[in-house]
Coordinates of C-alpha atoms in Angstrom, one line a residue:
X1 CA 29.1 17.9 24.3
X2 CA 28.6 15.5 21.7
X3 CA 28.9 16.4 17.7
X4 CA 28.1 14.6 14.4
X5 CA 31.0 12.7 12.9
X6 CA 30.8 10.3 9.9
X7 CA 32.4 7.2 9.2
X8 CA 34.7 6.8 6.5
X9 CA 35.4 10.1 4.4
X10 CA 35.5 12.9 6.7
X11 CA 34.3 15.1 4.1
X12 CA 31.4 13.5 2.8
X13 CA 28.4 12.1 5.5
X14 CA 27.8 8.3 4.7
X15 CA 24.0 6.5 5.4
X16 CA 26.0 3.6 6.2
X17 CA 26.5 5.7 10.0
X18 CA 22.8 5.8 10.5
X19 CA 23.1 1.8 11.0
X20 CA 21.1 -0.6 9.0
X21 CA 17.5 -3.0 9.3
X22 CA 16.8 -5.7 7.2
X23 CA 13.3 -5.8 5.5
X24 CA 11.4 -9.1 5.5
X25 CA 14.7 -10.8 6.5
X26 CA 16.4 -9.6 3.4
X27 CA 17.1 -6.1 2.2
X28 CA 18.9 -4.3 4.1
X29 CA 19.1 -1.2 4.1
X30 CA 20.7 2.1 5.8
X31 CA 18.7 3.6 8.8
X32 CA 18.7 6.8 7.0
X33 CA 16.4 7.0 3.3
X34 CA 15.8 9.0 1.3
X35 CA 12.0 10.5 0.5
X36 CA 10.7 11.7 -3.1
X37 CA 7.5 13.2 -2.2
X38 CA 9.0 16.5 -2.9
X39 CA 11.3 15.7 -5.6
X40 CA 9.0 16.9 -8.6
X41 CA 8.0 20.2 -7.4
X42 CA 8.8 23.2 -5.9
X43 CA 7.5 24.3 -2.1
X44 CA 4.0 22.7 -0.9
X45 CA 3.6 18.9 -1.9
X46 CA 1.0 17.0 -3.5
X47 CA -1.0 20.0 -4.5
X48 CA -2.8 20.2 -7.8
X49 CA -0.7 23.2 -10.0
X50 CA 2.8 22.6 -8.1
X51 CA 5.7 24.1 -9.8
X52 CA 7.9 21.5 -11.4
X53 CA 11.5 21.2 -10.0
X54 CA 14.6 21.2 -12.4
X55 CA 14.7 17.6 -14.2
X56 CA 18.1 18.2 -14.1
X57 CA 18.7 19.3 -10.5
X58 CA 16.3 16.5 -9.5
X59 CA 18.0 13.5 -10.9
X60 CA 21.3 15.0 -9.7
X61 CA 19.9 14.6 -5.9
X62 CA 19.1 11.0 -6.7
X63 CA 22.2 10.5 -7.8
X64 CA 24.3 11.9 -5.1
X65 CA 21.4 10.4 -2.5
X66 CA 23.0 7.2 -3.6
X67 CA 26.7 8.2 -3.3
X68 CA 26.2 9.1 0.3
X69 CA 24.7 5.5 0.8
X70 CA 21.0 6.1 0.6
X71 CA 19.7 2.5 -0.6
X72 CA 16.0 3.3 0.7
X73 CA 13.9 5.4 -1.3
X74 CA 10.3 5.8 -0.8
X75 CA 8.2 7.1 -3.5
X76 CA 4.6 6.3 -5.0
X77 CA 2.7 6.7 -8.6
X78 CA 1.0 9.7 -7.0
X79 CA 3.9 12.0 -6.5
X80 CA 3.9 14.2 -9.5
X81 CA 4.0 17.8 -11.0
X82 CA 2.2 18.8 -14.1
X83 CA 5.4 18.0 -15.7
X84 CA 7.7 15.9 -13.4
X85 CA 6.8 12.7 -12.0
X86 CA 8.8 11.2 -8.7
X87 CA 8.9 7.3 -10.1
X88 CA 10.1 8.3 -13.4
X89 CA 12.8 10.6 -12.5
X90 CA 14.1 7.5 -10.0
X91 CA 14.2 5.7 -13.3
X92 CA 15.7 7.7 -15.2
X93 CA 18.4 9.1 -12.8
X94 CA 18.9 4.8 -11.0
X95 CA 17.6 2.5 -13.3
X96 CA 19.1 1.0 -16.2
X97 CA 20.4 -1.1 -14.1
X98 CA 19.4 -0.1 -10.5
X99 CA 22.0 -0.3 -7.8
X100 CA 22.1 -4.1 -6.8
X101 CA 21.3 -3.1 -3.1
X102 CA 19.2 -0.3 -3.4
X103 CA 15.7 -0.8 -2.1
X104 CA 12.5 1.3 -3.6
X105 CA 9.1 1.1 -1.4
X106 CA 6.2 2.4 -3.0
X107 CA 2.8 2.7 -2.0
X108 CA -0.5 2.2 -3.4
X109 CA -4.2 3.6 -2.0
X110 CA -4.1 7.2 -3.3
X111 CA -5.2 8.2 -6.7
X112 CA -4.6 11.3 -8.9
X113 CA -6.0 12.3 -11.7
X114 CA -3.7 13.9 -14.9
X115 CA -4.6 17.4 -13.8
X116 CA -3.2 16.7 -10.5
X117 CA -7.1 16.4 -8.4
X118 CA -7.4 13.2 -6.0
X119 CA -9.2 10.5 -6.8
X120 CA -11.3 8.3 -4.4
X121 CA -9.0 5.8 -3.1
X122 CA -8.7 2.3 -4.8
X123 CA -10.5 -0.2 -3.0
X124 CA -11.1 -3.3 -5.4
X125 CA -8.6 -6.1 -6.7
X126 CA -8.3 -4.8 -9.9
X127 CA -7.7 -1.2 -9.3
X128 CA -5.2 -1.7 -7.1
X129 CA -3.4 -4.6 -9.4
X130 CA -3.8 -1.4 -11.5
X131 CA -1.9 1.1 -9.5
X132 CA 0.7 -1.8 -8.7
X133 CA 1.0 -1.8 -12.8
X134 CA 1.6 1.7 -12.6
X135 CA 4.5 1.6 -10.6
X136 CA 5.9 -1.4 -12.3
X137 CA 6.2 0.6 -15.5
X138 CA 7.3 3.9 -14.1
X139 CA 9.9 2.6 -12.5
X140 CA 11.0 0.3 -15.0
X141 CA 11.2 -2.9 -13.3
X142 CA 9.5 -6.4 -13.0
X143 CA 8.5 -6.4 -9.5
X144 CA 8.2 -3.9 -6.5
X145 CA 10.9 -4.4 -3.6
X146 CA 8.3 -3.0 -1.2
X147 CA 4.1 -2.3 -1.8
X148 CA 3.0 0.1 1.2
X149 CA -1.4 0.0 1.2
X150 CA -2.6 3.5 2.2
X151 CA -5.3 3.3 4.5
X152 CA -7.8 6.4 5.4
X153 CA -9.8 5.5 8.2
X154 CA -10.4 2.8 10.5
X155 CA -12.8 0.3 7.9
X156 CA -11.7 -3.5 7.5
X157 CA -8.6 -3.5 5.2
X158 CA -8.7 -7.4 4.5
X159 CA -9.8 -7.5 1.1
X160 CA -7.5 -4.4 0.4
X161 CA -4.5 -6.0 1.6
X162 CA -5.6 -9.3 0.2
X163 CA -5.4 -8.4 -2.8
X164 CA -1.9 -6.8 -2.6
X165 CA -1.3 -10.4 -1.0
X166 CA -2.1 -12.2 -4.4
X167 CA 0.0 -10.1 -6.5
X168 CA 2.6 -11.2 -4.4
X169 CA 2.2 -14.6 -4.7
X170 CA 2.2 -14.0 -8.3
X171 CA 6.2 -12.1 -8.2
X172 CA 4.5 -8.5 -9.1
X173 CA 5.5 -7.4 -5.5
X174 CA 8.8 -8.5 -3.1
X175 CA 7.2 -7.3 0.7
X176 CA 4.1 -5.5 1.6
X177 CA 4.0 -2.8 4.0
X178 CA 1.0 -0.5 5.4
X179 CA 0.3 3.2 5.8
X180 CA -0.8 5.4 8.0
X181 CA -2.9 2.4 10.0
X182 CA -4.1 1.4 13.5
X183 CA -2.8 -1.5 15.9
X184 CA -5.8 -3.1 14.6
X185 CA -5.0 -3.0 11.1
X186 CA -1.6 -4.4 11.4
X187 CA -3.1 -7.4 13.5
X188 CA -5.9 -7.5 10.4
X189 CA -2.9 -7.9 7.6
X190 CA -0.5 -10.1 9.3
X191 CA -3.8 -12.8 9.5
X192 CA -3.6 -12.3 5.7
X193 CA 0.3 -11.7 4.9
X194 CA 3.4 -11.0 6.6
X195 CA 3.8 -7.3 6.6
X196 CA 7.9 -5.8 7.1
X197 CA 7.3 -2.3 7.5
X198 CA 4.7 0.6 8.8
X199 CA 4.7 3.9 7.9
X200 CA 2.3 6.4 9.7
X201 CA 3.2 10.1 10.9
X202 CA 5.5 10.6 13.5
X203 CA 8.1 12.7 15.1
X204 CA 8.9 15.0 18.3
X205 CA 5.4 16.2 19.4
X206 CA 3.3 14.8 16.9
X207 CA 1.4 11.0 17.5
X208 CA 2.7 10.7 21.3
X209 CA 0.1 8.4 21.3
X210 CA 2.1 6.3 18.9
X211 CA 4.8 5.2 21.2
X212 CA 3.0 1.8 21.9
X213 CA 2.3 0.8 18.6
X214 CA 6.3 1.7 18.1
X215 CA 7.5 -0.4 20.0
X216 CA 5.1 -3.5 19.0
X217 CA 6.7 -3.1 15.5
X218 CA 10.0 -3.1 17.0
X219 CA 9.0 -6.2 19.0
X220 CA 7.5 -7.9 15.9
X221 CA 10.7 -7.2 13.9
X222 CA 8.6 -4.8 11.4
X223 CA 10.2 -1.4 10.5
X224 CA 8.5 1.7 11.7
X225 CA 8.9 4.4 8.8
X226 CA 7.7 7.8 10.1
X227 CA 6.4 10.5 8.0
X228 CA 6.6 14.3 8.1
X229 CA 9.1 13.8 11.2
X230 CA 10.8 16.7 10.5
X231 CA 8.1 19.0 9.2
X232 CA 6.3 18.5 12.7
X233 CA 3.4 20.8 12.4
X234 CA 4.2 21.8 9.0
X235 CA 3.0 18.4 7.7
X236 CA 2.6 17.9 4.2
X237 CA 2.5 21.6 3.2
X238 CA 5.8 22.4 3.5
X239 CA 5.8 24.7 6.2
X240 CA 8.3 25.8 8.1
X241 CA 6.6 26.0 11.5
X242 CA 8.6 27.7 15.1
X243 CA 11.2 25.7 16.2
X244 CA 10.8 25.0 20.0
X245 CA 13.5 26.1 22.7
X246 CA 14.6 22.5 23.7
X247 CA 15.4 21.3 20.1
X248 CA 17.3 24.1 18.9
X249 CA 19.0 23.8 22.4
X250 CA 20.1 20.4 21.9
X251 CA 20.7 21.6 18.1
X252 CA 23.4 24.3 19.5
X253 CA 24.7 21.6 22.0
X254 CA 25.8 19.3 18.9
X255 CA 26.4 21.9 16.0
X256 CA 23.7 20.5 14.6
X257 CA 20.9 21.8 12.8
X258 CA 16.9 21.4 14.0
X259 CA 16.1 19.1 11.0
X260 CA 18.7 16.7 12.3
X261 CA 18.2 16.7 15.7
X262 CA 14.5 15.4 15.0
X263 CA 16.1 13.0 12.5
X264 CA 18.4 11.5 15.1
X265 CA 15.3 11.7 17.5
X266 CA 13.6 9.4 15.6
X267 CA 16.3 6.9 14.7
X268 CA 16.8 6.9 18.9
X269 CA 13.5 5.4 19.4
X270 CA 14.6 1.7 18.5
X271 CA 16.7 0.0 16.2
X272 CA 14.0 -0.6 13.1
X273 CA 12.7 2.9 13.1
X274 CA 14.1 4.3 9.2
X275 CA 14.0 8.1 8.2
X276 CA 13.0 8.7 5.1
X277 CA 13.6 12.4 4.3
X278 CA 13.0 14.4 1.5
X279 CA 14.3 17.2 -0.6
X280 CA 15.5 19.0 -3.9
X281 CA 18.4 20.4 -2.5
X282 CA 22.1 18.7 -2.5
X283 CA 23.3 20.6 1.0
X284 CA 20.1 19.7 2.8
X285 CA 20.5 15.7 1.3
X286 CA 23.8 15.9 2.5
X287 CA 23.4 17.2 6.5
X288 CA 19.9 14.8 6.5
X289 CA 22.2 12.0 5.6
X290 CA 24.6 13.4 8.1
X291 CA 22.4 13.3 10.7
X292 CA 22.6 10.0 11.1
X293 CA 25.4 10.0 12.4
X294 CA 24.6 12.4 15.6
X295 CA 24.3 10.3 19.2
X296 CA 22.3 12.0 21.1
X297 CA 23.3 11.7 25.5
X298 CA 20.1 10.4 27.8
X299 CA 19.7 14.2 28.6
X300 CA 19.0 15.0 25.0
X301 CA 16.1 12.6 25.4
X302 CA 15.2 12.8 28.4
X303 CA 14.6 16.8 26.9
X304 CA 13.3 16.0 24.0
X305 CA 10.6 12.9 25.3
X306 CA 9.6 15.5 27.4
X307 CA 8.8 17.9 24.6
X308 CA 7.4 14.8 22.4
X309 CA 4.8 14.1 25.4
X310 CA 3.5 17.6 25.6
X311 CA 3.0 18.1 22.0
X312 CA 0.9 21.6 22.3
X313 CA 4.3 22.9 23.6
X314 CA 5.9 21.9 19.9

């Protein structure tokens, strides 16, 4: 039987024991992020009337996200409460200076409006150069690290990503990214711009049908950033859904929890897959950051792709 240990400090988990992947040939960062969806609210996410979290409690997660070696976060304009808003709280709790290596990707697509309601997405040059402005001033800086475009549905992104292209010619944005995409899109964008990273839902039973396009970011040297991988068919509300047998099997095998068995799951599927997690509370930072650490044996997988390939049995 195999357990978690960290490296270094045996009583704190490190990110540094998820392994790293450098972005675009130059930030590198830990295999294990950090995720701030979640950060300004309370329970379901991205919901119009969310309960604000603590402003207090939510910079001190930051904060300690960083002292266990989180130098990924992932965050976006559109992650907000009625009074707390993800980007700003990252400034307030990071900036002033930021941390020298720590890398923030944002993403851009998505609109809200100040009550919280969706917006139709942005589509033209200067709403997007908009959204990009957006970020820029929340987050206090002079240029993004890492622009993720949003994409809903399966229409030509060129003029979309395009126009993300441009502002990076122009020093507004470092690397651009793309969400929740088709093969087809990321073969679209690179024609356009290099792209270092793609982030579109995965995990253990959801998006079998991903495990291609995986590995053709892997072979292209592009990060694959998977979302909801631990909420599996809880998804973006927050849900809690049953636990299957084999998980919390291999769980009991490592003294490890379900959440990070699915977040060493994830990291096992190739060297430039990055977890991004999210959450308000210090313990479950710590044991995602921990999880990182957790080697799973070719039984565990063997188990687990099983599971993964049968998703209905999730």
């Amino acid at each position: 039987m195999t357990t978690i240990t960290t490296t270094g400090s045996t009583a704190s988990p490190h990110a540094s024991s998820s392994g790293t992947w450098t972005l675009g040939g130059e930030l590198t960062v830990n295999r294990v992020g950090f995720g701030a969806m979640r950060l300004p609210q309370i329970g379901e996410a991205l919901v119009e009337n969310a309960v604000p979290r603590d402003r207090d409690s939510a910079i001190a997660v930051l904060r300690k996200a960083v002292e266990l070696g989180v130098n990924h976060i992932d965050t976006a304009a559109f992650y907000f409460s009625p009074l707390r808003s993800a980007n700003e709280l990252i400034n307030s709790a990071l900036g002033g200076p930021y941390p020298d290596d720590l890398v923030i990707a944002t993403k851009v697509g998505p609109g809200r409006d100040r009550a919280g309601g969706w917006l139709p997405h942005a589509t033209t040059p200067a709403r997007l150069r908009a959204q990009v402005e957006e970020n820029l001033r929340q987050l206090g800086r002079d240029h993004l690290d890492v622009v993720n475009l949003r994409i809903v549905g399966t229409d030509s992104i060129a003029e979309r990503f395009g126009a993300l292209a441009e502002l990076r010619e122009a020093g507004l944005i470092r690397h651009l990214g793309l969400s929740n995409i088709t093969p087809a899109h990321l073969a679209e964008a690179q024609a356009i711009a290099p792209v270092v990273c793609v982030q579109n839902m995965y995990g253990i039973g959801v998006r079998p049908e991903y495990e291609d396009f995986v590995r053709l970011c892997g072979e292209q040297g592009i990060a694959f950033v998977p979302f909801y991988a631990i909420a599996a068919a809880g998804r973006e509300t927050g849900a809690t859904a049953p636990e299957s047998s084999e998980v919390l099997a291999v769980a009991k095998a490592h003294g490890a929890s379900a959440a990070q068995v699915r977040i060493a799951w994830t990291l096992h599927q190739g060297p430039h897959l990055l977890a991004i997690p999210g959450t308000g509370d210090p313990a479950h930072l710590a044991a995602n950051v921990e999880a990182g650490a957790l080697r799973l044996t070719p039984e565990d997988l063997a188990l687990l792709n099983d599971l993964h390939r049968t998703p209905e049995a999730v």
